[in-house]
Amino acid sequence: MSGRLWGTSAPAKVILLGEHAVVYGQPAASVAIDLRMRCRIRSASISSLNGMPLTAHNYSYVSACLAKHNACPTAVITDSDFPSGSGLGSSAAVTVALLAALARSKGNWDEETVAREAFEVENEVQGRASPIDTSTCTHGHGILIASERSDRLLWEMSCDTRRWCVHDLKVPKMTLVIGFTGRSAPTGPLVAKVKRYVDHSTFAREVIEDIGQMTLEGVKQMAKGDLESLGRTMTRDHKLLAILGVSSPELDKLVSATLPHSYGAKLTGAGGGGSMIALTDRPEKVMEIIRSKGGKPHTAVTDVPGVKNE
Ligand code: PMV
């Protein structure tokens, strides 16, 4: 690595349909957005993140990335446009950007290797994960996770009995407004909460399958550019996620307040706080409503690149 700085960046993402169900092998669709996590690394006498030494109890994603690359002591410096725990994939973005920077310092990186290693890190640190966040932060643009391969296949991933075919998703022109509740919620405990429910309840397993079906319908609506139907599907997805217990009063408040001015709205990511998204052609109005309800709005630009050198 020598004394040189190696820099990369990776985008945030929003899940359009299928979060949580995708952990069980169901389909899901996501897009990368115009908020980025920048990462720089250089060799140092001890490993650190933004000047704080790494220990066994902090910054587990960063430590797991360094361990995966058998990296010598490394100073990692990050700078992000979006907060962690916001449901926008900050842990995936830092993991992807750091793995690419480490590979870059040794030669070069390719998307599939970064996506695969990032999924392994997230699965290990989170306890249980799907490849959706890490693949979206790596590839950028749109991602469809499906159980079968199609001609837009990027890569396949598997873990225990689960298998995911990761595809590039063609996303129609549409406006998404993100509303951050201001409350950060880590992903791991929410994934574990859903697992406890799914392990003990046939009803919860049926809800997971219904979310999968709904995602497939939404993907067809997306392909037709039918935003009205897609919006309705997103709102139905939010209701099922609420039944799984991953919504929150803040998320429900932002979703119901934005619905009269949107095609549809839902929580995005792990839930429990974090962010919601509204599909709308009135972004100014929706942003104003989110602000008036105490949320932080951002109108997302989509079709952005994945991880890249800086
Ligand atoms: O909140 P985020 O950005 O970490 O998204 C998590 C998405 C889940 O489906 C809940 C978990 C996963 O690994 O797919």
PDB file of C-alpha atoms and ligand atoms in Angstrom:
ATOM      1  CA  MET A   1       0.000   0.000   0.000  1.00  0.00           C
ATOM      2  CA  SER A   2       3.061   2.259   0.756  1.00  0.00           C
ATOM      3  CA  GLY A   3       2.342   5.795   2.026  1.00  0.00           C
ATOM      4  CA  ARG A   4       0.010   6.516  -0.848  1.00  0.00           C
ATOM      5  CA  LEU A   5      -3.717   7.298  -0.446  1.00  0.00           C
ATOM      6  CA  TRP A   6      -6.203   5.101  -2.332  1.00  0.00           C
ATOM      7  CA  GLY A   7      -9.716   6.479  -2.767  1.00  0.00           C
ATOM      8  CA  THR A   8     -13.058   5.095  -3.905  1.00  0.00           C
ATOM      9  CA  SER A   9     -16.728   5.951  -3.475  1.00  0.00           C
ATOM     10  CA  ALA A  10     -19.973   3.955  -3.437  1.00  0.00           C
ATOM     11  CA  PRO A  11     -23.599   5.108  -3.639  1.00  0.00           C
ATOM     12  CA  ALA A  12     -26.484   4.868  -1.167  1.00  0.00           C
ATOM     13  CA  LYS A  13     -29.446   2.793  -2.282  1.00  0.00           C
ATOM     14  CA  VAL A  14     -33.173   2.535  -1.754  1.00  0.00           C
ATOM     15  CA  ILE A  15     -35.081  -0.732  -1.854  1.00  0.00           C
ATOM     16  CA  LEU A  16     -38.194  -0.246  -3.993  1.00  0.00           C
ATOM     17  CA  LEU A  17     -39.812  -3.567  -3.112  1.00  0.00           C
ATOM     18  CA  GLY A  18     -38.967  -6.765  -1.245  1.00  0.00           C
ATOM     19  CA  GLU A  19     -36.772  -5.867   1.776  1.00  0.00           C
ATOM     20  CA  HIS A  20     -36.721  -8.498   4.534  1.00  0.00           C
ATOM     21  CA  ALA A  21     -38.394 -11.066   2.229  1.00  0.00           C
ATOM     22  CA  VAL A  22     -35.187 -11.053   0.133  1.00  0.00           C
ATOM     23  CA  VAL A  23     -33.280 -12.408   3.153  1.00  0.00           C
ATOM     24  CA  TYR A  24     -35.418 -15.591   2.678  1.00  0.00           C
ATOM     25  CA  GLY A  25     -34.624 -15.874  -1.042  1.00  0.00           C
ATOM     26  CA  GLN A  26     -37.658 -13.887  -2.290  1.00  0.00           C
ATOM     27  CA  PRO A  27     -37.252 -11.331  -5.115  1.00  0.00           C
ATOM     28  CA  ALA A  28     -36.469  -7.665  -4.456  1.00  0.00           C
ATOM     29  CA  ALA A  29     -35.786  -4.505  -6.472  1.00  0.00           C
ATOM     30  CA  SER A  30     -33.572  -1.557  -5.577  1.00  0.00           C
ATOM     31  CA  VAL A  31     -31.901   1.514  -7.069  1.00  0.00           C
ATOM     32  CA  ALA A  32     -28.692   3.356  -6.298  1.00  0.00           C
ATOM     33  CA  ILE A  33     -29.117   7.071  -5.607  1.00  0.00           C
ATOM     34  CA  ASP A  34     -27.054  10.261  -5.773  1.00  0.00           C
ATOM     35  CA  LEU A  35     -25.788  10.225  -2.162  1.00  0.00           C
ATOM     36  CA  ARG A  36     -22.283   8.800  -1.856  1.00  0.00           C
ATOM     37  CA  MET A  37     -19.893   7.375   0.703  1.00  0.00           C
ATOM     38  CA  ARG A  38     -16.261   8.284  -0.051  1.00  0.00           C
ATOM     39  CA  CYS A  39     -13.457   6.200   1.408  1.00  0.00           C
ATOM     40  CA  ARG A  40      -9.683   6.724   1.450  1.00  0.00           C
ATOM     41  CA  ILE A  41      -7.049   4.385   2.882  1.00  0.00           C
ATOM     42  CA  ARG A  42      -3.327   4.559   3.601  1.00  0.00           C
ATOM     43  CA  SER A  43      -0.910   2.378   5.553  1.00  0.00           C
ATOM     44  CA  ALA A  44      -0.402   3.444   9.175  1.00  0.00           C
ATOM     45  CA  SER A  45       1.104   2.192  12.438  1.00  0.00           C
ATOM     46  CA  ILE A  46      -2.323   1.065  13.757  1.00  0.00           C
ATOM     47  CA  SER A  47      -5.674   0.511  12.041  1.00  0.00           C
ATOM     48  CA  SER A  48      -8.224   3.271  12.570  1.00  0.00           C
ATOM     49  CA  LEU A  49     -11.467   4.717  11.229  1.00  0.00           C
ATOM     50  CA  ASN A  50     -11.556   8.503  10.986  1.00  0.00           C
ATOM     51  CA  GLY A  51      -8.794   8.713  13.583  1.00  0.00           C
ATOM     52  CA  MET A  52     -10.417   6.298  16.088  1.00  0.00           C
ATOM     53  CA  PRO A  53      -8.380   3.107  16.671  1.00  0.00           C
ATOM     54  CA  LEU A  54     -10.192  -0.116  15.702  1.00  0.00           C
ATOM     55  CA  THR A  55     -10.890  -2.458  18.633  1.00  0.00           C
ATOM     56  CA  ALA A  56     -12.697  -5.786  18.942  1.00  0.00           C
ATOM     57  CA  HIS A  57     -15.878  -3.880  19.887  1.00  0.00           C
ATOM     58  CA  ASN A  58     -16.231  -1.113  17.319  1.00  0.00           C
ATOM     59  CA  TYR A  59     -16.512  -0.621  13.564  1.00  0.00           C
ATOM     60  CA  SER A  60     -17.069  -4.310  12.853  1.00  0.00           C
ATOM     61  CA  TYR A  61     -17.680  -3.819   9.106  1.00  0.00           C
ATOM     62  CA  VAL A  62     -14.346  -2.013   8.691  1.00  0.00           C
ATOM     63  CA  SER A  63     -12.446  -4.613  10.755  1.00  0.00           C
ATOM     64  CA  ALA A  64     -14.039  -7.465   8.777  1.00  0.00           C
ATOM     65  CA  CYS A  65     -12.990  -5.856   5.461  1.00  0.00           C
ATOM     66  CA  LEU A  66      -9.374  -5.420   6.644  1.00  0.00           C
ATOM     67  CA  ALA A  67      -9.309  -9.029   7.907  1.00  0.00           C
ATOM     68  CA  LYS A  68     -10.660 -10.312   4.574  1.00  0.00           C
ATOM     69  CA  HIS A  69      -7.745  -8.663   2.762  1.00  0.00           C
ATOM     70  CA  ASN A  70      -5.153  -9.554   5.453  1.00  0.00           C
ATOM     71  CA  ALA A  71      -4.393  -5.849   5.292  1.00  0.00           C
ATOM     72  CA  CYS A  72      -1.438  -4.364   7.118  1.00  0.00           C
ATOM     73  CA  PRO A  73      -2.441  -1.669   9.678  1.00  0.00           C
ATOM     74  CA  THR A  74      -4.570   0.778   7.714  1.00  0.00           C
ATOM     75  CA  ALA A  75      -5.984   4.235   8.351  1.00  0.00           C
ATOM     76  CA  VAL A  76      -9.492   4.400   6.849  1.00  0.00           C
ATOM     77  CA  ILE A  77     -11.038   7.815   6.279  1.00  0.00           C
ATOM     78  CA  THR A  78     -14.688   8.047   5.265  1.00  0.00           C
ATOM     79  CA  ASP A  79     -16.902  10.951   4.372  1.00  0.00           C
ATOM     80  CA  SER A  80     -20.585  10.350   3.711  1.00  0.00           C
ATOM     81  CA  ASP A  81     -23.505  12.309   2.262  1.00  0.00           C
ATOM     82  CA  PHE A  82     -25.964  10.215   4.337  1.00  0.00           C
ATOM     83  CA  PRO A  83     -26.128   9.067   7.971  1.00  0.00           C
ATOM     84  CA  SER A  84     -25.679   5.484   9.149  1.00  0.00           C
ATOM     85  CA  GLY A  85     -28.833   3.620  10.188  1.00  0.00           C
ATOM     86  CA  SER A  86     -30.873   5.688   7.752  1.00  0.00           C
ATOM     87  CA  GLY A  87     -32.088   2.655   5.775  1.00  0.00           C
ATOM     88  CA  LEU A  88     -30.043   3.830   2.800  1.00  0.00           C
ATOM     89  CA  GLY A  89     -27.317   1.193   3.001  1.00  0.00           C
ATOM     90  CA  SER A  90     -24.474   3.015   4.768  1.00  0.00           C
ATOM     91  CA  SER A  91     -22.882  -0.204   6.060  1.00  0.00           C
ATOM     92  CA  ALA A  92     -23.025  -1.722   2.561  1.00  0.00           C
ATOM     93  CA  ALA A  93     -21.595   1.460   1.009  1.00  0.00           C
ATOM     94  CA  VAL A  94     -18.669   1.651   3.436  1.00  0.00           C
ATOM     95  CA  THR A  95     -17.998  -2.077   3.022  1.00  0.00           C
ATOM     96  CA  VAL A  96     -18.078  -1.903  -0.783  1.00  0.00           C
ATOM     97  CA  ALA A  97     -15.977   1.280  -0.984  1.00  0.00           C
ATOM     98  CA  LEU A  98     -13.381  -0.045   1.472  1.00  0.00           C
ATOM     99  CA  LEU A  99     -13.068  -3.469  -0.210  1.00  0.00           C
ATOM    100  CA  ALA A 100     -12.576  -1.761  -3.587  1.00  0.00           C
ATOM    101  CA  ALA A 101      -9.957   0.612  -2.093  1.00  0.00           C
ATOM    102  CA  LEU A 102      -8.071  -2.329  -0.528  1.00  0.00           C
ATOM    103  CA  ALA A 103      -8.132  -4.234  -3.836  1.00  0.00           C
ATOM    104  CA  ARG A 104      -7.066  -1.073  -5.677  1.00  0.00           C
ATOM    105  CA  SER A 105      -4.046  -0.663  -3.398  1.00  0.00           C
ATOM    106  CA  LYS A 106      -2.939  -4.176  -4.475  1.00  0.00           C
ATOM    107  CA  GLY A 107      -3.669  -3.839  -8.188  1.00  0.00           C
ATOM    108  CA  ASN A 108      -7.286  -3.469  -9.235  1.00  0.00           C
ATOM    109  CA  TRP A 109     -10.827  -4.583  -8.475  1.00  0.00           C
ATOM    110  CA  ASP A 110     -13.748  -5.995 -10.420  1.00  0.00           C
ATOM    111  CA  GLU A 111     -17.430  -5.565  -9.578  1.00  0.00           C
ATOM    112  CA  GLU A 112     -18.272  -9.208  -9.018  1.00  0.00           C
ATOM    113  CA  THR A 113     -15.413  -9.824  -6.558  1.00  0.00           C
ATOM    114  CA  VAL A 114     -16.236  -6.666  -4.589  1.00  0.00           C
ATOM    115  CA  ALA A 115     -19.970  -7.570  -4.494  1.00  0.00           C
ATOM    116  CA  ARG A 116     -19.208 -11.136  -3.360  1.00  0.00           C
ATOM    117  CA  GLU A 117     -16.736 -10.120  -0.636  1.00  0.00           C
ATOM    118  CA  ALA A 118     -19.043  -7.327   0.545  1.00  0.00           C
ATOM    119  CA  PHE A 119     -21.958  -9.746   0.863  1.00  0.00           C
ATOM    120  CA  GLU A 120     -19.771 -12.130   2.882  1.00  0.00           C
ATOM    121  CA  VAL A 121     -18.729  -9.293   5.221  1.00  0.00           C
ATOM    122  CA  GLU A 122     -22.300  -8.055   5.675  1.00  0.00           C
ATOM    123  CA  ASN A 123     -23.656 -11.560   6.240  1.00  0.00           C
ATOM    124  CA  GLU A 124     -20.959 -12.252   8.830  1.00  0.00           C
ATOM    125  CA  VAL A 125     -21.286  -8.957  10.724  1.00  0.00           C
ATOM    126  CA  GLN A 126     -25.090  -8.674  10.517  1.00  0.00           C
ATOM    127  CA  GLY A 127     -25.605 -12.362  11.326  1.00  0.00           C
ATOM    128  CA  ARG A 128     -27.931 -12.796   8.344  1.00  0.00           C
ATOM    129  CA  ALA A 129     -28.238 -10.771   5.149  1.00  0.00           C
ATOM    130  CA  SER A 130     -29.174 -10.844   1.486  1.00  0.00           C
ATOM    131  CA  PRO A 131     -26.886  -9.530  -1.289  1.00  0.00           C
ATOM    132  CA  ILE A 132     -29.248  -6.690  -2.261  1.00  0.00           C
ATOM    133  CA  ASP A 133     -27.557  -3.769  -0.484  1.00  0.00           C
ATOM    134  CA  THR A 134     -24.004  -4.769  -1.324  1.00  0.00           C
ATOM    135  CA  SER A 135     -24.807  -5.595  -4.969  1.00  0.00           C
ATOM    136  CA  THR A 136     -26.632  -2.271  -5.426  1.00  0.00           C
ATOM    137  CA  CYS A 137     -23.789  -0.248  -3.895  1.00  0.00           C
ATOM    138  CA  THR A 138     -21.327  -2.129  -6.111  1.00  0.00           C
ATOM    139  CA  HIS A 139     -23.153  -2.080  -9.447  1.00  0.00           C
ATOM    140  CA  GLY A 140     -25.160   1.141  -9.055  1.00  0.00           C
ATOM    141  CA  HIS A 141     -28.202   1.818 -11.344  1.00  0.00           C
ATOM    142  CA  GLY A 142     -30.943  -0.744 -10.572  1.00  0.00           C
ATOM    143  CA  ILE A 143     -30.798  -4.269  -9.148  1.00  0.00           C
ATOM    144  CA  LEU A 144     -33.347  -7.074  -9.347  1.00  0.00           C
ATOM    145  CA  ILE A 145     -32.851 -10.120  -7.179  1.00  0.00           C
ATOM    146  CA  ALA A 146     -34.731 -13.143  -8.520  1.00  0.00           C
ATOM    147  CA  SER A 147     -34.698 -16.876  -7.974  1.00  0.00           C
ATOM    148  CA  GLU A 148     -34.171 -17.654 -11.683  1.00  0.00           C
ATOM    149  CA  ARG A 149     -31.521 -16.364 -14.117  1.00  0.00           C
ATOM    150  CA  SER A 150     -32.466 -14.063 -16.961  1.00  0.00           C
ATOM    151  CA  ASP A 151     -30.459 -12.334 -19.695  1.00  0.00           C
ATOM    152  CA  ARG A 152     -29.591  -9.372 -17.426  1.00  0.00           C
ATOM    153  CA  LEU A 153     -27.838 -11.613 -14.872  1.00  0.00           C
ATOM    154  CA  LEU A 154     -24.817 -10.006 -13.181  1.00  0.00           C
ATOM    155  CA  TRP A 155     -23.838 -12.706 -10.679  1.00  0.00           C
ATOM    156  CA  GLU A 156     -25.258 -15.422  -8.441  1.00  0.00           C
ATOM    157  CA  MET A 157     -24.752 -15.721  -4.706  1.00  0.00           C
ATOM    158  CA  SER A 158     -25.666 -18.420  -2.246  1.00  0.00           C
ATOM    159  CA  CYS A 159     -25.540 -19.016   1.485  1.00  0.00           C
ATOM    160  CA  ASP A 160     -26.783 -22.175   3.282  1.00  0.00           C
ATOM    161  CA  THR A 161     -29.909 -23.223   1.323  1.00  0.00           C
ATOM    162  CA  ARG A 162     -30.583 -19.752  -0.071  1.00  0.00           C
ATOM    163  CA  ARG A 163     -29.628 -18.620  -3.565  1.00  0.00           C
ATOM    164  CA  TRP A 164     -29.999 -15.247  -5.252  1.00  0.00           C
ATOM    165  CA  CYS A 165     -29.634 -14.402  -8.959  1.00  0.00           C
ATOM    166  CA  VAL A 166     -28.556 -10.763  -9.054  1.00  0.00           C
ATOM    167  CA  HIS A 167     -29.610  -8.873 -12.201  1.00  0.00           C
ATOM    168  CA  ASP A 168     -29.215  -5.413 -13.622  1.00  0.00           C
ATOM    169  CA  LEU A 169     -32.704  -3.822 -13.469  1.00  0.00           C
ATOM    170  CA  LYS A 170     -33.868  -1.351 -16.084  1.00  0.00           C
ATOM    171  CA  VAL A 171     -35.514   1.423 -14.073  1.00  0.00           C
ATOM    172  CA  PRO A 172     -38.037   3.772 -15.716  1.00  0.00           C
ATOM    173  CA  LYS A 173     -37.744   7.520 -15.296  1.00  0.00           C
ATOM    174  CA  MET A 174     -39.457   8.261 -11.994  1.00  0.00           C
ATOM    175  CA  THR A 175     -39.197  10.650  -9.055  1.00  0.00           C
ATOM    176  CA  LEU A 176     -38.583   9.256  -5.596  1.00  0.00           C
ATOM    177  CA  VAL A 177     -38.603  11.449  -2.532  1.00  0.00           C
ATOM    178  CA  ILE A 178     -36.817  10.003   0.491  1.00  0.00           C
ATOM    179  CA  GLY A 179     -37.938  10.968   3.988  1.00  0.00           C
ATOM    180  CA  PHE A 180     -35.439  10.252   6.771  1.00  0.00           C
ATOM    181  CA  THR A 181     -37.267   9.942  10.107  1.00  0.00           C
ATOM    182  CA  GLY A 182     -34.189  11.213  11.948  1.00  0.00           C
ATOM    183  CA  ARG A 183     -34.155   8.023  13.993  1.00  0.00           C
ATOM    184  CA  SER A 184     -31.297   5.637  13.182  1.00  0.00           C
ATOM    185  CA  ALA A 185     -32.069   1.936  13.365  1.00  0.00           C
ATOM    186  CA  PRO A 186     -29.394  -0.753  12.908  1.00  0.00           C
ATOM    187  CA  THR A 187     -30.283  -3.503  10.438  1.00  0.00           C
ATOM    188  CA  GLY A 188     -29.113  -6.624  12.357  1.00  0.00           C
ATOM    189  CA  PRO A 189     -31.697  -6.548  15.195  1.00  0.00           C
ATOM    190  CA  LEU A 190     -34.577  -5.936  12.739  1.00  0.00           C
ATOM    191  CA  VAL A 191     -33.508  -8.868  10.543  1.00  0.00           C
ATOM    192  CA  ALA A 192     -33.274 -10.991  13.710  1.00  0.00           C
ATOM    193  CA  LYS A 193     -36.744  -9.841  14.849  1.00  0.00           C
ATOM    194  CA  VAL A 194     -38.297 -10.919  11.528  1.00  0.00           C
ATOM    195  CA  LYS A 195     -36.441 -14.248  11.725  1.00  0.00           C
ATOM    196  CA  ARG A 196     -37.924 -14.981  15.167  1.00  0.00           C
ATOM    197  CA  TYR A 197     -41.403 -14.271  13.769  1.00  0.00           C
ATOM    198  CA  VAL A 198     -40.833 -16.346  10.609  1.00  0.00           C
ATOM    199  CA  ASP A 199     -39.390 -19.266  12.601  1.00  0.00           C
ATOM    200  CA  HIS A 200     -42.506 -19.470  14.759  1.00  0.00           C
ATOM    201  CA  SER A 201     -45.385 -18.460  12.517  1.00  0.00           C
ATOM    202  CA  THR A 202     -46.856 -19.873   9.317  1.00  0.00           C
ATOM    203  CA  PHE A 203     -48.633 -16.542   8.891  1.00  0.00           C
ATOM    204  CA  ALA A 204     -45.316 -14.655   8.876  1.00  0.00           C
ATOM    205  CA  ARG A 205     -43.921 -17.100   6.292  1.00  0.00           C
ATOM    206  CA  GLU A 206     -46.993 -16.418   4.117  1.00  0.00           C
ATOM    207  CA  VAL A 207     -46.438 -12.662   4.457  1.00  0.00           C
ATOM    208  CA  ILE A 208     -42.842 -13.146   3.252  1.00  0.00           C
ATOM    209  CA  GLU A 209     -44.147 -15.033   0.192  1.00  0.00           C
ATOM    210  CA  ASP A 210     -46.798 -12.371  -0.455  1.00  0.00           C
ATOM    211  CA  ILE A 211     -44.088  -9.690  -0.430  1.00  0.00           C
ATOM    212  CA  GLY A 212     -42.182 -11.763  -2.999  1.00  0.00           C
ATOM    213  CA  GLN A 213     -45.281 -12.012  -5.258  1.00  0.00           C
ATOM    214  CA  MET A 214     -45.895  -8.304  -4.900  1.00  0.00           C
ATOM    215  CA  THR A 215     -42.311  -7.552  -5.930  1.00  0.00           C
ATOM    216  CA  LEU A 216     -42.736  -9.565  -9.131  1.00  0.00           C
ATOM    217  CA  GLU A 217     -45.937  -7.621  -9.920  1.00  0.00           C
ATOM    218  CA  GLY A 218     -44.124  -4.337  -9.217  1.00  0.00           C
ATOM    219  CA  VAL A 219     -41.254  -5.260 -11.527  1.00  0.00           C
ATOM    220  CA  LYS A 220     -43.728  -5.898 -14.377  1.00  0.00           C
ATOM    221  CA  GLN A 221     -45.410  -2.549 -13.659  1.00  0.00           C
ATOM    222  CA  MET A 222     -41.990  -0.886 -13.719  1.00  0.00           C
ATOM    223  CA  ALA A 223     -41.190  -2.465 -17.098  1.00  0.00           C
ATOM    224  CA  LYS A 224     -44.446  -1.009 -18.492  1.00  0.00           C
ATOM    225  CA  GLY A 225     -43.707   2.386 -16.925  1.00  0.00           C
ATOM    226  CA  ASP A 226     -47.044   2.088 -15.072  1.00  0.00           C
ATOM    227  CA  LEU A 227     -46.183   4.284 -12.093  1.00  0.00           C
ATOM    228  CA  GLU A 228     -49.743   4.384 -10.733  1.00  0.00           C
ATOM    229  CA  SER A 229     -49.858   0.600 -10.325  1.00  0.00           C
ATOM    230  CA  LEU A 230     -46.264   0.503  -9.072  1.00  0.00           C
ATOM    231  CA  GLY A 231     -47.125   3.085  -6.421  1.00  0.00           C
ATOM    232  CA  ARG A 232     -50.118   1.033  -5.254  1.00  0.00           C
ATOM    233  CA  THR A 233     -47.882  -2.051  -5.030  1.00  0.00           C
ATOM    234  CA  MET A 234     -45.356  -0.117  -2.934  1.00  0.00           C
ATOM    235  CA  THR A 235     -48.076   1.002  -0.505  1.00  0.00           C
ATOM    236  CA  ARG A 236     -49.334  -2.595  -0.168  1.00  0.00           C
ATOM    237  CA  ASP A 237     -45.745  -3.708   0.477  1.00  0.00           C
ATOM    238  CA  HIS A 238     -45.492  -1.152   3.304  1.00  0.00           C
ATOM    239  CA  LYS A 239     -48.607  -2.645   4.930  1.00  0.00           C
ATOM    240  CA  LEU A 240     -47.095  -6.142   4.824  1.00  0.00           C
ATOM    241  CA  LEU A 241     -43.802  -4.870   6.263  1.00  0.00           C
ATOM    242  CA  ALA A 242     -45.789  -3.219   9.064  1.00  0.00           C
ATOM    243  CA  ILE A 243     -47.453  -6.598   9.760  1.00  0.00           C
ATOM    244  CA  LEU A 244     -43.958  -8.113  10.061  1.00  0.00           C
ATOM    245  CA  GLY A 245     -43.299  -5.511  12.774  1.00  0.00           C
ATOM    246  CA  VAL A 246     -40.598  -3.454  11.064  1.00  0.00           C
ATOM    247  CA  SER A 247     -42.430  -0.151  10.605  1.00  0.00           C
ATOM    248  CA  SER A 248     -42.491   2.546  13.308  1.00  0.00           C
ATOM    249  CA  PRO A 249     -44.867   5.384  14.258  1.00  0.00           C
ATOM    250  CA  GLU A 250     -42.518   7.883  12.545  1.00  0.00           C
ATOM    251  CA  LEU A 251     -42.430   5.847   9.318  1.00  0.00           C
ATOM    252  CA  ASP A 252     -46.223   5.321   9.323  1.00  0.00           C
ATOM    253  CA  LYS A 253     -46.722   9.057   9.884  1.00  0.00           C
ATOM    254  CA  LEU A 254     -44.524  10.028   6.913  1.00  0.00           C
ATOM    255  CA  VAL A 255     -46.071   7.345   4.670  1.00  0.00           C
ATOM    256  CA  SER A 256     -49.682   8.382   5.373  1.00  0.00           C
ATOM    257  CA  ALA A 257     -48.902  12.100   5.147  1.00  0.00           C
ATOM    258  CA  THR A 258     -47.240  11.767   1.730  1.00  0.00           C
ATOM    259  CA  LEU A 259     -49.745   9.322   0.182  1.00  0.00           C
ATOM    260  CA  PRO A 260     -52.342  11.951  -0.907  1.00  0.00           C
ATOM    261  CA  HIS A 261     -49.634  13.498  -3.142  1.00  0.00           C
ATOM    262  CA  SER A 262     -47.926  10.273  -4.286  1.00  0.00           C
ATOM    263  CA  TYR A 263     -48.542   7.196  -6.408  1.00  0.00           C
ATOM    264  CA  GLY A 264     -47.412   5.200  -3.389  1.00  0.00           C
ATOM    265  CA  ALA A 265     -45.150   5.260  -0.356  1.00  0.00           C
ATOM    266  CA  LYS A 266     -43.388   2.773   1.898  1.00  0.00           C
ATOM    267  CA  LEU A 267     -40.563   2.309   4.342  1.00  0.00           C
ATOM    268  CA  THR A 268     -37.271   1.432   2.669  1.00  0.00           C
ATOM    269  CA  GLY A 269     -34.496  -0.792   4.040  1.00  0.00           C
ATOM    270  CA  ALA A 270     -34.644  -2.475   7.398  1.00  0.00           C
ATOM    271  CA  GLY A 271     -37.244  -0.104   8.934  1.00  0.00           C
ATOM    272  CA  GLY A 272     -37.739   0.480  12.675  1.00  0.00           C
ATOM    273  CA  GLY A 273     -36.812   4.113  11.935  1.00  0.00           C
ATOM    274  CA  GLY A 274     -34.515   4.989   9.049  1.00  0.00           C
ATOM    275  CA  SER A 275     -36.243   6.207   5.887  1.00  0.00           C
ATOM    276  CA  MET A 276     -39.357   5.965   3.739  1.00  0.00           C
ATOM    277  CA  ILE A 277     -39.773   6.657   0.027  1.00  0.00           C
ATOM    278  CA  ALA A 278     -42.629   8.214  -1.915  1.00  0.00           C
ATOM    279  CA  LEU A 279     -43.104   7.722  -5.659  1.00  0.00           C
ATOM    280  CA  THR A 280     -44.553  10.998  -6.872  1.00  0.00           C
ATOM    281  CA  ASP A 281     -44.747  13.569  -9.625  1.00  0.00           C
ATOM    282  CA  ARG A 282     -45.064  16.349  -7.006  1.00  0.00           C
ATOM    283  CA  PRO A 283     -41.652  16.212  -5.297  1.00  0.00           C
ATOM    284  CA  GLU A 284     -41.773  19.797  -3.957  1.00  0.00           C
ATOM    285  CA  LYS A 285     -45.106  19.200  -2.215  1.00  0.00           C
ATOM    286  CA  VAL A 286     -43.977  15.835  -0.807  1.00  0.00           C
ATOM    287  CA  MET A 287     -40.723  17.356   0.467  1.00  0.00           C
ATOM    288  CA  GLU A 288     -42.669  20.132   2.179  1.00  0.00           C
ATOM    289  CA  ILE A 289     -44.962  17.583   3.868  1.00  0.00           C
ATOM    290  CA  ILE A 290     -42.032  15.454   5.053  1.00  0.00           C
ATOM    291  CA  ARG A 291     -40.400  18.569   6.528  1.00  0.00           C
ATOM    292  CA  SER A 292     -43.642  19.639   8.234  1.00  0.00           C
ATOM    293  CA  LYS A 293     -43.886  16.188   9.883  1.00  0.00           C
ATOM    294  CA  GLY A 294     -40.357  16.401  11.280  1.00  0.00           C
ATOM    295  CA  GLY A 295     -38.611  14.308   8.601  1.00  0.00           C
ATOM    296  CA  LYS A 296     -35.597  15.172   6.433  1.00  0.00           C
ATOM    297  CA  PRO A 297     -36.470  15.021   2.709  1.00  0.00           C
ATOM    298  CA  HIS A 298     -34.243  14.375  -0.283  1.00  0.00           C
ATOM    299  CA  THR A 299     -35.352  14.036  -3.891  1.00  0.00           C
ATOM    300  CA  ALA A 300     -33.305  11.164  -5.245  1.00  0.00           C
ATOM    301  CA  VAL A 301     -31.540  11.123  -8.574  1.00  0.00           C
ATOM    302  CA  THR A 302     -31.391   7.539  -9.894  1.00  0.00           C
ATOM    303  CA  ASP A 303     -29.385   5.803 -12.648  1.00  0.00           C
ATOM    304  CA  VAL A 304     -26.120   6.612 -10.835  1.00  0.00           C
ATOM    305  CA  PRO A 305     -22.867   4.609 -11.075  1.00  0.00           C
ATOM    306  CA  GLY A 306     -21.824   2.046  -8.494  1.00  0.00           C
ATOM    307  CA  VAL A 307     -18.429   1.856  -6.792  1.00  0.00           C
ATOM    308  CA  LYS A 308     -15.689   3.830  -8.553  1.00  0.00           C
ATOM    309  CA  ASN A 309     -12.171   5.083  -8.017  1.00  0.00           C
ATOM    310  CA  GLU A 310     -11.817   8.660  -6.796  1.00  0.00           C
TER     311      GLU A 310
HETATM  312  O1  PMV B   1     -31.578  -0.805   6.101  1.00  0.00           O
HETATM  313  P1  PMV B   1     -30.591  -1.378   5.152  1.00  0.00           P
HETATM  314  O2  PMV B   1     -30.110  -0.412   4.149  1.00  0.00           O
HETATM  315  O3  PMV B   1     -29.463  -2.076   5.868  1.00  0.00           O
HETATM  316  O4  PMV B   1     -31.370  -2.531   4.286  1.00  0.00           O
HETATM  317  C1  PMV B   1     -31.586  -3.828   4.805  1.00  0.00           C
HETATM  318  C2  PMV B   1     -32.356  -4.710   3.849  1.00  0.00           C
HETATM  319  C3  PMV B   1     -32.844  -6.027   4.487  1.00  0.00           C
HETATM  320  O5  PMV B   1     -33.611  -6.712   3.481  1.00  0.00           O
HETATM  321  C4  PMV B   1     -33.742  -5.764   5.685  1.00  0.00           C
HETATM  322  C5  PMV B   1     -31.676  -6.909   4.935  1.00  0.00           C
HETATM  323  C6  PMV B   1     -30.876  -7.543   3.799  1.00  0.00           C
HETATM  324  O6  PMV B   1     -29.716  -7.917   4.056  1.00  0.00           O
HETATM  325  O7  PMV B   1     -31.413  -7.724   2.693  1.00  0.00           O
END
